[in-house]
Structure formats: structure tokens, C-alpha cells
CSV table of C-alpha atoms in Angstrom, one decimal:
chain,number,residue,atom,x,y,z
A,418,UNK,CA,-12.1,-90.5,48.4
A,419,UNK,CA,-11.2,-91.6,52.1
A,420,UNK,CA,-8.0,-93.5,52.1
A,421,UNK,CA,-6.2,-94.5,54.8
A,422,UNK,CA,-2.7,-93.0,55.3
A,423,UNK,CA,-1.0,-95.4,53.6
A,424,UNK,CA,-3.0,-95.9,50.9
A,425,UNK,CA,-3.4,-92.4,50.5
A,426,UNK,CA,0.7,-92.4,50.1
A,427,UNK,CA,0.8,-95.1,47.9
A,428,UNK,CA,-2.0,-93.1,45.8
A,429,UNK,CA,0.5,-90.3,45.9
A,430,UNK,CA,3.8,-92.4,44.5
A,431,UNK,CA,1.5,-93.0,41.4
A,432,UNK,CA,1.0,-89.4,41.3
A,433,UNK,CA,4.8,-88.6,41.8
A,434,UNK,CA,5.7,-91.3,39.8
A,435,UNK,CA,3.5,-90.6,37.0
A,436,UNK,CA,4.5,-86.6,36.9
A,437,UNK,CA,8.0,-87.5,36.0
A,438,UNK,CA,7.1,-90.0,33.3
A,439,UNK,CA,4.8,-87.7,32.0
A,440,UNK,CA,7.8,-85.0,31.5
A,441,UNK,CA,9.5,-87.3,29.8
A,442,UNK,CA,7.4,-89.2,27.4
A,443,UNK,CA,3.9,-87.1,27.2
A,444,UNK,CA,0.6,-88.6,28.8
A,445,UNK,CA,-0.5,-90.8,25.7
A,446,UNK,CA,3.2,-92.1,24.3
A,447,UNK,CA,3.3,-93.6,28.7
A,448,UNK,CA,1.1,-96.8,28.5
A,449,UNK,CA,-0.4,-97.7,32.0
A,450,UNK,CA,1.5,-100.5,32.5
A,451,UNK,CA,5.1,-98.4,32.3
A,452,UNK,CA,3.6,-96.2,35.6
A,453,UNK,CA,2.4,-99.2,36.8
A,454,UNK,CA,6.0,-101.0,37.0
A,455,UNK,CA,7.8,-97.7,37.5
A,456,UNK,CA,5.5,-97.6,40.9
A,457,UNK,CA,6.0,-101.1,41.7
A,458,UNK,CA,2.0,-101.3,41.7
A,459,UNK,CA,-0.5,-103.9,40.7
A,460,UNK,CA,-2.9,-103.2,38.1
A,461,UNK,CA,-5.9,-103.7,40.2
A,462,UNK,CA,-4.5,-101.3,42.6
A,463,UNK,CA,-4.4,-98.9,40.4
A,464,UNK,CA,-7.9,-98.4,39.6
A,465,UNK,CA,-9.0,-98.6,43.5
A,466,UNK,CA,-7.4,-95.3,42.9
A,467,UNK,CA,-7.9,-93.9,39.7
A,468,UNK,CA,-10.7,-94.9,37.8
A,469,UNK,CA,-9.0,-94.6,34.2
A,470,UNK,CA,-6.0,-93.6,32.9
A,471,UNK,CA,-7.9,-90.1,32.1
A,472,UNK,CA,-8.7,-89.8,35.8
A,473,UNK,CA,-5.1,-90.2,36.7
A,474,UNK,CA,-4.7,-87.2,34.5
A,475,UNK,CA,-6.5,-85.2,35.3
A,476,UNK,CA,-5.3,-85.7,39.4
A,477,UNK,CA,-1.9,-85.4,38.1
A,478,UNK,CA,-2.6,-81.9,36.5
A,479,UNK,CA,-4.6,-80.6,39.4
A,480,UNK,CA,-2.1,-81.2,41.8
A,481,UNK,CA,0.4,-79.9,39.4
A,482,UNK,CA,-1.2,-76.5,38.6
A,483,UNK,CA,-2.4,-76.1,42.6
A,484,UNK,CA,1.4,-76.4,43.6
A,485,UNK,CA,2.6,-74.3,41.1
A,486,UNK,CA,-0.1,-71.5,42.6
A,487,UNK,CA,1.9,-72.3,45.8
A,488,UNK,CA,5.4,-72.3,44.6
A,489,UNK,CA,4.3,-68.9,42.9
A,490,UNK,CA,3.4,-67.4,45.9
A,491,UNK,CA,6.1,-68.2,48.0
A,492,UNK,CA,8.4,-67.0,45.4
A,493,UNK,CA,6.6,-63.6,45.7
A,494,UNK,CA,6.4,-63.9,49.1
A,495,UNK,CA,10.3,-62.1,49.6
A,496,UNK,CA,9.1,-58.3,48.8
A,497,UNK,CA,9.7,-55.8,46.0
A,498,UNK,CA,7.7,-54.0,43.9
A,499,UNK,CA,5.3,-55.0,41.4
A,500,UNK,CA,8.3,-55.2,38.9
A,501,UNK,CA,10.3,-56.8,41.0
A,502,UNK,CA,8.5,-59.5,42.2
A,503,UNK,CA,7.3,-59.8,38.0
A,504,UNK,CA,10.7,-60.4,36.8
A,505,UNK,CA,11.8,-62.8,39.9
A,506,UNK,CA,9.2,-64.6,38.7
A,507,UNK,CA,10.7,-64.7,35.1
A,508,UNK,CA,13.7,-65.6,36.2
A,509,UNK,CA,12.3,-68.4,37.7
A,510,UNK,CA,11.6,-70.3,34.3
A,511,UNK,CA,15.5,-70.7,33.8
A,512,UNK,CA,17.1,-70.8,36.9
A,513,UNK,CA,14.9,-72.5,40.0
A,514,UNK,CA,15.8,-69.7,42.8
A,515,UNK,CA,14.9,-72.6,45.4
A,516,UNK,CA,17.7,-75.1,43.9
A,517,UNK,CA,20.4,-72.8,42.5
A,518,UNK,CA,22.7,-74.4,39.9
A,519,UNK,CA,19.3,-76.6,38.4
A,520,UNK,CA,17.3,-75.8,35.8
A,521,UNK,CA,14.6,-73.1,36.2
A,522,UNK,CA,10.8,-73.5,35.6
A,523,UNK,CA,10.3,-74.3,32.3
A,524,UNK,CA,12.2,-77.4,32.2
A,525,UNK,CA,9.6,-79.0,34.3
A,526,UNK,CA,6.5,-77.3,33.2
A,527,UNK,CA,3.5,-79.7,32.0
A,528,UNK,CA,2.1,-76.8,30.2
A,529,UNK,CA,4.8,-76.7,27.6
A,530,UNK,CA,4.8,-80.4,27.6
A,531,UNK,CA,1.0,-81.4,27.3
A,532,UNK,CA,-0.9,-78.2,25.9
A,533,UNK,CA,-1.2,-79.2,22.7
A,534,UNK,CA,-1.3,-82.9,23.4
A,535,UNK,CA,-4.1,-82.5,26.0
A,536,UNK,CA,-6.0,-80.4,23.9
A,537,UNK,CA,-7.0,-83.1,21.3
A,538,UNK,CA,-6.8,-85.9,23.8
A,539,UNK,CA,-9.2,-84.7,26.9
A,540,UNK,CA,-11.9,-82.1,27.2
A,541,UNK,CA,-11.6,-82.9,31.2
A,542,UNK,CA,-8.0,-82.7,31.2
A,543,UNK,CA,-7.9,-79.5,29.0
A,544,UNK,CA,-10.3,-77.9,31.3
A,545,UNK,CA,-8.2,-78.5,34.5
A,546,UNK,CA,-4.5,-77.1,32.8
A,547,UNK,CA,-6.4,-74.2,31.0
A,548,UNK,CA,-8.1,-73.4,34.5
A,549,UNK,CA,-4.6,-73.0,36.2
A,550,UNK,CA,-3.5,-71.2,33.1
A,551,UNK,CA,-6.1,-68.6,33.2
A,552,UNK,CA,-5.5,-68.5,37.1
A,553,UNK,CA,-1.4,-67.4,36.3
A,554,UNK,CA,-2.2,-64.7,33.7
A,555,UNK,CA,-5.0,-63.4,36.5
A,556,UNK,CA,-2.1,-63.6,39.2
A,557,UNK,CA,0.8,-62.2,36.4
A,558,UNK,CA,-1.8,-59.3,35.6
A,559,UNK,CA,-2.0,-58.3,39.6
A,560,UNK,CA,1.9,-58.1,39.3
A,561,UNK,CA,1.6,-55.7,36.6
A,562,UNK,CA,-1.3,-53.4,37.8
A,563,UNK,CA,0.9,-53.5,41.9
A,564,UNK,CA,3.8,-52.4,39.4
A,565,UNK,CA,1.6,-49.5,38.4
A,566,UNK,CA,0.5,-48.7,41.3
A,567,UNK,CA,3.8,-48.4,42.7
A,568,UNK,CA,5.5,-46.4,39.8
A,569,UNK,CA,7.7,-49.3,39.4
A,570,UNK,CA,6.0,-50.0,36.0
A,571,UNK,CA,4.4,-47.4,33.5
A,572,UNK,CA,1.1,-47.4,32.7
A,573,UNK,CA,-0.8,-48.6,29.6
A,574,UNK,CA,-2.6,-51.6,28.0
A,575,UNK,CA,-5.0,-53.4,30.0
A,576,UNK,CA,-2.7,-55.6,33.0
A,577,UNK,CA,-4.3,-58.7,31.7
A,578,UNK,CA,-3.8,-58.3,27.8
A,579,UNK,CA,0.0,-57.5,28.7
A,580,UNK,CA,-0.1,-60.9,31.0
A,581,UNK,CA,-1.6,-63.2,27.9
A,582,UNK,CA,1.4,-61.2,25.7
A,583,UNK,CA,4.1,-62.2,28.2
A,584,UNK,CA,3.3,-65.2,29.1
A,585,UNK,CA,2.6,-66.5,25.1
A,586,UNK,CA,6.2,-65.2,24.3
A,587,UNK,CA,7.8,-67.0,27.2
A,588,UNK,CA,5.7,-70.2,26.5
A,589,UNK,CA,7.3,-70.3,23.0
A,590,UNK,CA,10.8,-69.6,24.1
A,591,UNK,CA,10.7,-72.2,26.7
A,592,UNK,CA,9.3,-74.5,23.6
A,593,UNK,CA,12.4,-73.4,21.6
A,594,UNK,CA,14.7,-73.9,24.1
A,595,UNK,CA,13.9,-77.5,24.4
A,596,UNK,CA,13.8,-77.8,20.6
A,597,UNK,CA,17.1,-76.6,20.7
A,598,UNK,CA,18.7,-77.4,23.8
A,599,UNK,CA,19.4,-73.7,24.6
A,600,UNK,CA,18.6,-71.2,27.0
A,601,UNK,CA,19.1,-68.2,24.5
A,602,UNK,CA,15.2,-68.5,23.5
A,603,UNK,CA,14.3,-67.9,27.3
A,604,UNK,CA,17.5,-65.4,27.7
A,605,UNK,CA,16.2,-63.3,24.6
A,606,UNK,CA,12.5,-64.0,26.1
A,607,UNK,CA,14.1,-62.0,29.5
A,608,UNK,CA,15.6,-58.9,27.5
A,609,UNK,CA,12.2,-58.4,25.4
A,610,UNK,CA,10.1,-59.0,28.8
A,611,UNK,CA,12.3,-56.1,30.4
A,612,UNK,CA,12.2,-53.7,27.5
A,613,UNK,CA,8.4,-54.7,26.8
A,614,UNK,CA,7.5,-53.4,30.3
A,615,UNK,CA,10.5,-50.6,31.4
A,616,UNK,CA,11.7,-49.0,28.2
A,617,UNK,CA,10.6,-45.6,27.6
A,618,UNK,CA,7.3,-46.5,28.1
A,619,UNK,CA,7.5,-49.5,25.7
A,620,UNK,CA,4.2,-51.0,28.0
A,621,UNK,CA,2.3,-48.3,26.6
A,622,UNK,CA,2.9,-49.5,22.9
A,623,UNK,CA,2.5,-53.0,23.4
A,624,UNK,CA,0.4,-54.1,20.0
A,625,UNK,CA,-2.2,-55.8,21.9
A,626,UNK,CA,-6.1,-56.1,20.4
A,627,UNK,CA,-8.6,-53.9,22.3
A,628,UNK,CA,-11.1,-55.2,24.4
């Protein structure tokens, strides 16, 4: 799509806009005229830039998961060893290391908040958040096997069956800890992470299927 620049930033204040309704209310609850007012945009605008409501969300997810990719990777960016740089990431879903004091990761995460919803609402937007899914548990499995590789982490079930394993458990803590309005889930989520991979060889034992 060729936009001028200033249509091109008006495209992206939907996009903005639209992300932070989303996290509040889900994609289907948040009727197009609610993004339309919150943006201060008229309806025939909005399909010069989005051709359908479904369009729009299925931008809105590919910029998300793209900058997440980012975000990841500057986070991992600092150095460490494979473990290391595994938990920082961890520790990222409660406490964002770029904005100490706020809340981490999880709190803003569109996987906890549309997974289910997207998966009975949109083939095309279940394909784009389970692409950038599958792209994290690739990336989270390179952490473990540079873990390995550096004797920072033992060795044991396949890197990528001990990804899917994390990342489940933390996905359902950080859906707890909104049901709840505590961090213990994701706390309990860190201790089980850290004796799951460090702990006498716990990685080893992990009761994951075999391939």
C-alpha cells in the first residue's frame, strides 16, 4: 500500500489506537465505530486503509508479533549465557526491564488476550498469531540448546519440546494472574521454570511426549 507520510501515520494511530482497545475489550466485544471515535477518524477513512474490520486485525497482530521479535532481541542483546539470557527473558513477563516499576510482559500480551478468541473468529488472524508463536518457541528453543552448549543448562529432552513446555505453563499463569489479579501464578510460574531447567538435572526428566 503506498501512503503518503501522513496518511501512512494516521494509518498507524488506528493501529496504536486499536492495540490498546483490543487489550482491553478483545477484538469482537470492540465494534468499529468505538476505534473509529477513539481515533477521531471517519468511517470512510477507515476502509481506504483497512479493507474490513478482519484486515485491521490481522495488521494489528502482525505488527504486534514482529515487534515483540524485536523487543525479544534487544532484550537478549545484553550478554549471558544461554540460561541467563532464558530467564531475563522470563522475567520479562512480570516486570518490563525497559520501564522498571510497570508491569512486565504479560500484561500486555495479545496472545493471552485473543488466542482463544481468534481461534473461532479468524482462520487469517489465527494464522498470523500462531506464526509469531511458533517463531518464539523456535527462538526460546535456541536459548535452551546456547544453554547447553555453554554448560549453563543440562542436557536432555529435545530444546523445542522443553520450549512448547515452558512457554504453555507461563501462558496459563499469566491467564491466572489476570483471573486473579496476582502475580503469584507468574512468581510460582518463575520457581518451576528455574527448577524445571537447573535442578539436579530436572531438564533431563521433563515429562515431555517423544518425537
Amino acid at each position: 500500500m503506498n501512503l503518503s507520510p501522513k496518511a501512512q501515520a494516521t494509518r498507524q494511530h488506528i493501529l496504536d489506537t486499536g492495540y490498546r482497545l483490543v487489550l482491553q475489550k478483545g477484538f469482537a466485544a470492540l465494534g468499529l465505530q468505538e476505534i473509529l471515535k477513539a481515533c477521531a477518524v471517519p468511517k470512510g477513512s477507515f476502509y481506504h486503509y483497512f479493507s474490513s474490520k478482519e484486515a485491521f486485525g490481522c495488521e494489528l497482530l502482525q505488527q504486534y508479533v514482529d515487534g515483540y521479535g524485536r523487543k525479544l532481541e534487544l532484550l537478549l542483546a545484553d550478554g549471558g549465557n544461554g540460561y541467563q539470557r532464558l530467564m531475563r527473558y522470563w522475567d520479562a513477563w512480570t516486570s518490563d526491564p525497559a520501564q522498571p516499576g510497570r508491569d512486565g510482559w504479560a500484561e500486555e500480551c495479545l496472545v493471552v488476550k485473543l488466542a482463544a478468541e481468534v481461534a473461532d473468529l479468524s482462520e487469517d488472524m489465527r494464522h498470523v498469531l500462531d506464526g509469531g508463536v511458533q517463531r518464539l518457541l523456535q527462538r526460546i528453543a535456541g536459548l535452551v540448546e546456547d544453554g547447553r552448549a555453554d554448560g549453563s543448562l543440562p542436557h536432555g529432552k529435545p530444546a523445542l519440546d522443553v520450549a512448547r513446555v515452558l512457554y504453555q505453563m507461563w501462558l496459563g499463569a499469566a491467564l491466572l494472574s489476570k483471573l486473579s489479579q496476582s502475580r503469584l501464578p507468574l512468581q510460582q510460574a518463575r520457581e518451576a521454570t528455574e527448577h524445571l531447567l537447573t535442578c539436579d538435572h530436572a531438564a533431563a526428566r521433563l515429562s515431555l511426549p517423544n518425537n
